[in-house]
């Protein structure tokens, strides 16, 4: 089955740029989505289809996807961005939804 | 404005069947553009896809749960449902329903905690 690999944690100072990676075999050929999840809340879509933003999501959130790595980039990080972040895709080989293991973003 | 709402018992006994329903409002479950799925999250752990259903009734299941799992759709009620049999404590989790497609990602319900305990 397809596996998506994320770093368990990323730390960044306020105002800096956070980059969270999602690794998978030839992931660049798929459509990748990103969610953030604050404690006790449901996940919220922040980037879809590699790099598009849903309405209401700040432009500070962007995404890219090429080769074997997809990346979520958060510019000018704020304290409110501290959350767990998950990548996700649809594996067309097995027709399964696949999630990465999640990355805890800590704002120092 | 699309809304998904999970409903069902919050406590299930070991070896029994967990049953949840997701009611969709603000959109039609008969849309050919989307799948309707279930995802769970054990306490302190990551997200696990359980399975999804298309409006036609075609289903896609996580292989690790397939032998215990039934997901169905009721287009007349704009609902879809989850049944997971022979539950154990390992099935304790927050269960989410969601709408999804290949290119749009998941749109989530608020989630419901199901505890498996005698």
PDB file of C-alpha atoms in Angstrom:
ATOM      1  CA  UNK A   1       0.000   0.000   0.000  1.00  0.00           C
ATOM      2  CA  UNK A   2       1.074   3.575  -0.652  1.00  0.00           C
ATOM      3  CA  UNK A   3       2.895   5.315   2.201  1.00  0.00           C
ATOM      4  CA  UNK A   4       3.191   9.061   2.866  1.00  0.00           C
ATOM      5  CA  UNK A   5       6.073  10.070   5.165  1.00  0.00           C
ATOM      6  CA  UNK A   6       6.087  13.282   7.221  1.00  0.00           C
ATOM      7  CA  UNK A   7       8.568  14.495   9.849  1.00  0.00           C
ATOM      8  CA  UNK A   8       7.064  14.091  13.323  1.00  0.00           C
ATOM      9  CA  UNK A   9       7.837  17.669  14.288  1.00  0.00           C
ATOM     10  CA  UNK A  10       8.901  21.026  12.906  1.00  0.00           C
ATOM     11  CA  UNK A  11       9.795  24.077  14.991  1.00  0.00           C
ATOM     12  CA  UNK A  12       9.973  27.667  13.801  1.00  0.00           C
ATOM     13  CA  UNK A  13      10.190  31.129  15.326  1.00  0.00           C
ATOM     14  CA  UNK A  14       7.352  33.623  14.810  1.00  0.00           C
ATOM     15  CA  UNK A  15       7.701  35.538  11.569  1.00  0.00           C
ATOM     16  CA  UNK A  16       9.866  32.886   9.963  1.00  0.00           C
ATOM     17  CA  UNK A  17       8.940  30.347   7.276  1.00  0.00           C
ATOM     18  CA  UNK A  18       7.910  26.787   8.084  1.00  0.00           C
ATOM     19  CA  UNK A  19       8.231  24.003   5.540  1.00  0.00           C
ATOM     20  CA  UNK A  20       6.557  20.648   6.142  1.00  0.00           C
ATOM     21  CA  UNK A  21       7.384  17.830   3.755  1.00  0.00           C
ATOM     22  CA  UNK A  22       5.382  14.798   2.633  1.00  0.00           C
ATOM     23  CA  UNK A  23       7.338  12.056   0.908  1.00  0.00           C
ATOM     24  CA  UNK A  24       5.955   9.342  -1.340  1.00  0.00           C
ATOM     25  CA  UNK A  25       6.940   7.347  -4.402  1.00  0.00           C
ATOM     26  CA  UNK A  26       6.383   9.606  -7.428  1.00  0.00           C
ATOM     27  CA  UNK A  27       4.013  11.741  -5.359  1.00  0.00           C
ATOM     28  CA  UNK A  28       4.471  14.540  -7.893  1.00  0.00           C
ATOM     29  CA  UNK A  29       2.161  12.671 -10.264  1.00  0.00           C
ATOM     30  CA  UNK A  30      -0.755  12.871  -7.783  1.00  0.00           C
ATOM     31  CA  UNK A  31      -2.912  15.573  -6.238  1.00  0.00           C
ATOM     32  CA  UNK A  32      -1.895  16.289  -2.637  1.00  0.00           C
ATOM     33  CA  UNK A  33      -3.952  18.038   0.034  1.00  0.00           C
ATOM     34  CA  UNK A  34      -2.962  19.505   3.407  1.00  0.00           C
ATOM     35  CA  UNK A  35      -4.914  19.894   6.651  1.00  0.00           C
ATOM     36  CA  UNK A  36      -4.231  21.516   9.963  1.00  0.00           C
ATOM     37  CA  UNK A  37      -5.775  20.272  13.167  1.00  0.00           C
ATOM     38  CA  UNK A  38      -5.829  22.062  16.485  1.00  0.00           C
ATOM     39  CA  UNK A  39      -6.375  20.038  19.687  1.00  0.00           C
ATOM     40  CA  UNK A  40      -9.953  18.894  20.100  1.00  0.00           C
ATOM     41  CA  UNK A  41     -10.996  20.147  16.676  1.00  0.00           C
ATOM     42  CA  UNK A  42     -11.685  18.546  13.314  1.00  0.00           C
ATOM     43  CA  UNK A  43      -9.040  18.830  10.583  1.00  0.00           C
ATOM     44  CA  UNK A  44      -9.366  21.838   8.286  1.00  0.00           C
ATOM     45  CA  UNK A  45      -8.260  21.891   4.656  1.00  0.00           C
ATOM     46  CA  UNK A  46      -5.570  24.547   4.104  1.00  0.00           C
ATOM     47  CA  UNK A  47      -4.219  23.560   0.664  1.00  0.00           C
ATOM     48  CA  UNK A  48      -5.786  21.336  -1.993  1.00  0.00           C
ATOM     49  CA  UNK A  49      -4.655  19.999  -5.349  1.00  0.00           C
ATOM     50  CA  UNK A  50      -0.988  20.608  -4.520  1.00  0.00           C
ATOM     51  CA  UNK A  51      -1.128  24.378  -4.190  1.00  0.00           C
ATOM     52  CA  UNK A  52      -4.637  25.856  -4.222  1.00  0.00           C
ATOM     53  CA  UNK A  53      -6.160  27.511  -1.153  1.00  0.00           C
ATOM     54  CA  UNK A  54      -9.790  27.189  -0.014  1.00  0.00           C
ATOM     55  CA  UNK A  55     -11.595  30.445   0.602  1.00  0.00           C
ATOM     56  CA  UNK A  56     -10.695  31.932   3.961  1.00  0.00           C
ATOM     57  CA  UNK A  57      -7.195  30.447   4.116  1.00  0.00           C
ATOM     58  CA  UNK A  58      -4.482  33.148   4.215  1.00  0.00           C
ATOM     59  CA  UNK A  59      -2.040  33.529   1.329  1.00  0.00           C
ATOM     60  CA  UNK A  60       0.712  32.702   3.826  1.00  0.00           C
ATOM     61  CA  UNK A  61      -0.172  29.047   3.197  1.00  0.00           C
ATOM     62  CA  UNK A  62       1.153  27.586  -0.059  1.00  0.00           C
ATOM     63  CA  UNK A  63       2.018  24.183  -1.448  1.00  0.00           C
ATOM     64  CA  UNK A  64       4.174  22.527  -4.058  1.00  0.00           C
ATOM     65  CA  UNK A  65       4.545  18.980  -5.325  1.00  0.00           C
ATOM     66  CA  UNK A  66       7.265  17.478  -7.500  1.00  0.00           C
ATOM     67  CA  UNK A  67       9.147  14.219  -7.798  1.00  0.00           C
ATOM     68  CA  UNK A  68       8.937  12.299  -4.535  1.00  0.00           C
ATOM     69  CA  UNK A  69       8.123  15.231  -2.222  1.00  0.00           C
ATOM     70  CA  UNK A  70       5.187  17.536  -1.604  1.00  0.00           C
ATOM     71  CA  UNK A  71       5.759  20.576   0.598  1.00  0.00           C
ATOM     72  CA  UNK A  72       3.489  22.826   2.630  1.00  0.00           C
ATOM     73  CA  UNK A  73       5.025  26.251   3.179  1.00  0.00           C
ATOM     74  CA  UNK A  74       3.753  28.639   5.845  1.00  0.00           C
ATOM     75  CA  UNK A  75       5.213  32.135   5.554  1.00  0.00           C
ATOM     76  CA  UNK A  76       5.388  34.660   8.379  1.00  0.00           C
ATOM     77  CA  UNK A  77       4.410  32.030  10.918  1.00  0.00           C
ATOM     78  CA  UNK A  78       2.098  33.129  13.729  1.00  0.00           C
ATOM     79  CA  UNK A  79       1.431  31.587  17.120  1.00  0.00           C
ATOM     80  CA  UNK A  80      -2.021  30.561  15.877  1.00  0.00           C
ATOM     81  CA  UNK A  81      -0.438  28.319  13.224  1.00  0.00           C
ATOM     82  CA  UNK A  82       0.709  25.905  15.921  1.00  0.00           C
ATOM     83  CA  UNK A  83      -1.133  22.651  15.161  1.00  0.00           C
ATOM     84  CA  UNK A  84      -0.785  19.183  13.695  1.00  0.00           C
ATOM     85  CA  UNK A  85      -0.503  19.124   9.899  1.00  0.00           C
ATOM     86  CA  UNK A  86      -1.433  16.159   7.701  1.00  0.00           C
ATOM     87  CA  UNK A  87      -0.874  15.515   4.005  1.00  0.00           C
ATOM     88  CA  UNK A  88      -3.315  13.323   2.069  1.00  0.00           C
ATOM     89  CA  UNK A  89      -3.843  11.927  -1.414  1.00  0.00           C
ATOM     90  CA  UNK A  90      -5.997   9.395  -3.277  1.00  0.00           C
ATOM     91  CA  UNK A  91      -4.011   6.359  -4.379  1.00  0.00           C
ATOM     92  CA  UNK A  92      -5.441   5.594  -7.811  1.00  0.00           C
ATOM     93  CA  UNK A  93      -3.782   2.169  -7.874  1.00  0.00           C
ATOM     94  CA  UNK A  94      -5.765   0.879  -4.910  1.00  0.00           C
ATOM     95  CA  UNK A  95      -8.588   3.467  -4.824  1.00  0.00           C
ATOM     96  CA  UNK A  96      -7.745   4.313  -1.227  1.00  0.00           C
ATOM     97  CA  UNK A  97      -7.457   7.562   0.697  1.00  0.00           C
ATOM     98  CA  UNK A  98      -3.964   7.840   2.212  1.00  0.00           C
ATOM     99  CA  UNK A  99      -2.838  10.119   5.052  1.00  0.00           C
ATOM    100  CA  UNK A 100       0.640  11.002   6.176  1.00  0.00           C
ATOM    101  CA  UNK A 101       1.496  10.375   9.802  1.00  0.00           C
ATOM    102  CA  UNK A 102       1.203  14.045  10.723  1.00  0.00           C
ATOM    103  CA  UNK A 103       3.660  16.777  11.703  1.00  0.00           C
ATOM    104  CA  UNK A 104       3.415  18.813  14.876  1.00  0.00           C
ATOM    105  CA  UNK A 105       4.294  22.416  14.145  1.00  0.00           C
ATOM    106  CA  UNK A 106       5.659  24.245  17.173  1.00  0.00           C
ATOM    107  CA  UNK A 107       5.984  28.029  17.147  1.00  0.00           C
ATOM    108  CA  UNK A 108       8.870  28.893  19.429  1.00  0.00           C
TER     109      UNK A 108
ATOM    110  CA  UNK B   1     -23.206  25.941   2.909  1.00  0.00           C
ATOM    111  CA  UNK B   2     -22.320  22.240   3.145  1.00  0.00           C
ATOM    112  CA  UNK B   3     -22.590  20.598   6.546  1.00  0.00           C
ATOM    113  CA  UNK B   4     -21.933  17.014   7.637  1.00  0.00           C
ATOM    114  CA  UNK B   5     -23.101  15.754  11.017  1.00  0.00           C
ATOM    115  CA  UNK B   6     -22.182  12.412  12.592  1.00  0.00           C
ATOM    116  CA  UNK B   7     -24.657  10.698  14.897  1.00  0.00           C
ATOM    117  CA  UNK B   8     -24.739   7.457  16.852  1.00  0.00           C
ATOM    118  CA  UNK B   9     -23.944   5.902  20.232  1.00  0.00           C
ATOM    119  CA  UNK B  10     -20.935   7.251  22.069  1.00  0.00           C
ATOM    120  CA  UNK B  11     -20.377   3.998  23.942  1.00  0.00           C
ATOM    121  CA  UNK B  12     -20.245   0.513  22.464  1.00  0.00           C
ATOM    122  CA  UNK B  13     -19.510  -2.758  24.256  1.00  0.00           C
ATOM    123  CA  UNK B  14     -16.648  -5.003  23.133  1.00  0.00           C
ATOM    124  CA  UNK B  15     -17.633  -7.589  20.488  1.00  0.00           C
ATOM    125  CA  UNK B  16     -20.690  -5.533  19.489  1.00  0.00           C
ATOM    126  CA  UNK B  17     -21.270  -3.476  16.343  1.00  0.00           C
ATOM    127  CA  UNK B  18     -20.473   0.226  16.063  1.00  0.00           C
ATOM    128  CA  UNK B  19     -23.037   2.103  13.959  1.00  0.00           C
ATOM    129  CA  UNK B  20     -22.803   5.723  12.867  1.00  0.00           C
ATOM    130  CA  UNK B  21     -24.749   7.856  10.420  1.00  0.00           C
ATOM    131  CA  UNK B  22     -23.641  11.007   8.636  1.00  0.00           C
ATOM    132  CA  UNK B  23     -26.359  13.439   7.613  1.00  0.00           C
ATOM    133  CA  UNK B  24     -25.491  15.799   4.771  1.00  0.00           C
ATOM    134  CA  UNK B  25     -27.132  19.212   4.448  1.00  0.00           C
ATOM    135  CA  UNK B  26     -26.500  22.065   2.065  1.00  0.00           C
ATOM    136  CA  UNK B  27     -25.544  19.665  -0.722  1.00  0.00           C
ATOM    137  CA  UNK B  28     -26.725  16.488  -2.439  1.00  0.00           C
ATOM    138  CA  UNK B  29     -25.208  13.122  -1.653  1.00  0.00           C
ATOM    139  CA  UNK B  30     -26.231  12.101  -5.178  1.00  0.00           C
ATOM    140  CA  UNK B  31     -23.628  14.352  -6.745  1.00  0.00           C
ATOM    141  CA  UNK B  32     -21.451  12.423  -9.183  1.00  0.00           C
ATOM    142  CA  UNK B  33     -18.472  14.629  -8.305  1.00  0.00           C
ATOM    143  CA  UNK B  34     -17.788  13.355  -4.811  1.00  0.00           C
ATOM    144  CA  UNK B  35     -17.201  10.374  -2.574  1.00  0.00           C
ATOM    145  CA  UNK B  36     -18.464  10.162   1.002  1.00  0.00           C
ATOM    146  CA  UNK B  37     -16.043   8.783   3.519  1.00  0.00           C
ATOM    147  CA  UNK B  38     -15.330   7.832   7.109  1.00  0.00           C
ATOM    148  CA  UNK B  39     -12.064   8.606   8.901  1.00  0.00           C
ATOM    149  CA  UNK B  40     -11.120   7.929  12.521  1.00  0.00           C
ATOM    150  CA  UNK B  41      -8.520   9.193  14.955  1.00  0.00           C
ATOM    151  CA  UNK B  42      -7.637   7.237  18.109  1.00  0.00           C
ATOM    152  CA  UNK B  43      -6.807   9.420  21.115  1.00  0.00           C
ATOM    153  CA  UNK B  44      -3.396  11.043  20.647  1.00  0.00           C
ATOM    154  CA  UNK B  45      -2.806   9.396  17.265  1.00  0.00           C
ATOM    155  CA  UNK B  46      -3.043  10.247  13.585  1.00  0.00           C
ATOM    156  CA  UNK B  47      -5.805  10.005  11.013  1.00  0.00           C
ATOM    157  CA  UNK B  48      -6.895   6.630   9.593  1.00  0.00           C
ATOM    158  CA  UNK B  49      -9.127   6.310   6.543  1.00  0.00           C
ATOM    159  CA  UNK B  50     -11.855   3.727   7.143  1.00  0.00           C
ATOM    160  CA  UNK B  51     -13.622   3.676   3.803  1.00  0.00           C
ATOM    161  CA  UNK B  52     -15.733   5.599   1.316  1.00  0.00           C
ATOM    162  CA  UNK B  53     -18.920   5.192  -0.698  1.00  0.00           C
ATOM    163  CA  UNK B  54     -20.080   6.654  -3.991  1.00  0.00           C
ATOM    164  CA  UNK B  55     -23.692   7.738  -4.496  1.00  0.00           C
ATOM    165  CA  UNK B  56     -24.250   4.613  -6.604  1.00  0.00           C
ATOM    166  CA  UNK B  57     -23.421   2.479  -3.583  1.00  0.00           C
ATOM    167  CA  UNK B  58     -19.972   1.409  -4.750  1.00  0.00           C
ATOM    168  CA  UNK B  59     -17.632   1.124  -1.783  1.00  0.00           C
ATOM    169  CA  UNK B  60     -13.894   1.411  -1.109  1.00  0.00           C
ATOM    170  CA  UNK B  61     -12.598  -0.072   2.138  1.00  0.00           C
ATOM    171  CA  UNK B  62      -9.390   0.064   4.142  1.00  0.00           C
ATOM    172  CA  UNK B  63      -8.042  -3.504   3.796  1.00  0.00           C
ATOM    173  CA  UNK B  64      -7.222  -3.655   7.506  1.00  0.00           C
ATOM    174  CA  UNK B  65     -10.895  -3.153   8.398  1.00  0.00           C
ATOM    175  CA  UNK B  66     -12.629  -4.687   5.396  1.00  0.00           C
ATOM    176  CA  UNK B  67     -13.682  -7.942   7.065  1.00  0.00           C
ATOM    177  CA  UNK B  68     -15.631  -6.042   9.759  1.00  0.00           C
ATOM    178  CA  UNK B  69     -16.847  -3.067   7.749  1.00  0.00           C
ATOM    179  CA  UNK B  70     -20.009  -2.036   5.923  1.00  0.00           C
ATOM    180  CA  UNK B  71     -20.547   1.453   4.500  1.00  0.00           C
ATOM    181  CA  UNK B  72     -23.825   2.287   2.797  1.00  0.00           C
ATOM    182  CA  UNK B  73     -25.614   5.280   1.318  1.00  0.00           C
ATOM    183  CA  UNK B  74     -29.275   6.342   1.506  1.00  0.00           C
ATOM    184  CA  UNK B  75     -29.849   8.972  -1.155  1.00  0.00           C
ATOM    185  CA  UNK B  76     -33.492   9.473  -0.121  1.00  0.00           C
ATOM    186  CA  UNK B  77     -32.356  10.687   3.299  1.00  0.00           C
ATOM    187  CA  UNK B  78     -29.122  12.341   2.110  1.00  0.00           C
ATOM    188  CA  UNK B  79     -27.237  10.132   4.566  1.00  0.00           C
ATOM    189  CA  UNK B  80     -24.491   7.553   4.579  1.00  0.00           C
ATOM    190  CA  UNK B  81     -23.665   5.072   7.310  1.00  0.00           C
ATOM    191  CA  UNK B  82     -20.878   3.056   8.890  1.00  0.00           C
ATOM    192  CA  UNK B  83     -21.130  -0.312  10.590  1.00  0.00           C
ATOM    193  CA  UNK B  84     -18.041  -1.849  12.190  1.00  0.00           C
ATOM    194  CA  UNK B  85     -18.538  -5.252  13.777  1.00  0.00           C
ATOM    195  CA  UNK B  86     -16.732  -7.114  16.571  1.00  0.00           C
ATOM    196  CA  UNK B  87     -15.252  -3.956  18.073  1.00  0.00           C
ATOM    197  CA  UNK B  88     -12.460  -3.897  20.632  1.00  0.00           C
ATOM    198  CA  UNK B  89     -10.838  -1.154  22.682  1.00  0.00           C
ATOM    199  CA  UNK B  90      -8.563  -0.497  19.694  1.00  0.00           C
ATOM    200  CA  UNK B  91     -11.603   0.887  17.844  1.00  0.00           C
ATOM    201  CA  UNK B  92     -12.019   3.699  20.385  1.00  0.00           C
ATOM    202  CA  UNK B  93     -11.585   6.910  18.406  1.00  0.00           C
ATOM    203  CA  UNK B  94     -13.108  10.118  17.157  1.00  0.00           C
ATOM    204  CA  UNK B  95     -14.978   9.182  13.994  1.00  0.00           C
ATOM    205  CA  UNK B  96     -15.333  11.773  11.236  1.00  0.00           C
ATOM    206  CA  UNK B  97     -17.446  11.721   8.110  1.00  0.00           C
ATOM    207  CA  UNK B  98     -16.309  13.716   5.102  1.00  0.00           C
ATOM    208  CA  UNK B  99     -16.987  14.567   1.488  1.00  0.00           C
ATOM    209  CA  UNK B 100     -14.035  14.168  -0.843  1.00  0.00           C
ATOM    210  CA  UNK B 101     -12.796  13.903  -4.384  1.00  0.00           C
ATOM    211  CA  UNK B 102      -9.404  13.226  -5.930  1.00  0.00           C
ATOM    212  CA  UNK B 103      -8.633  16.904  -6.516  1.00  0.00           C
ATOM    213  CA  UNK B 104     -10.573  18.801  -3.842  1.00  0.00           C
ATOM    214  CA  UNK B 105      -9.502  17.118  -0.619  1.00  0.00           C
ATOM    215  CA  UNK B 106     -11.777  16.327   2.311  1.00  0.00           C
ATOM    216  CA  UNK B 107     -14.531  18.494   3.748  1.00  0.00           C
ATOM    217  CA  UNK B 108     -15.074  17.260   7.324  1.00  0.00           C
ATOM    218  CA  UNK B 109     -17.854  16.857   9.829  1.00  0.00           C
ATOM    219  CA  UNK B 110     -17.141  17.884  13.411  1.00  0.00           C
ATOM    220  CA  UNK B 111     -16.490  14.304  14.547  1.00  0.00           C
ATOM    221  CA  UNK B 112     -17.948  12.112  17.268  1.00  0.00           C
ATOM    222  CA  UNK B 113     -16.121  10.197  19.996  1.00  0.00           C
ATOM    223  CA  UNK B 114     -16.913   6.505  20.210  1.00  0.00           C
ATOM    224  CA  UNK B 115     -15.606   4.601  23.207  1.00  0.00           C
ATOM    225  CA  UNK B 116     -15.508   0.817  23.283  1.00  0.00           C
ATOM    226  CA  UNK B 117     -15.878  -0.354  26.866  1.00  0.00           C
ATOM    227  CA  UNK B 118     -17.969  -2.711  28.931  1.00  0.00           C
TER     228      UNK B 118
END
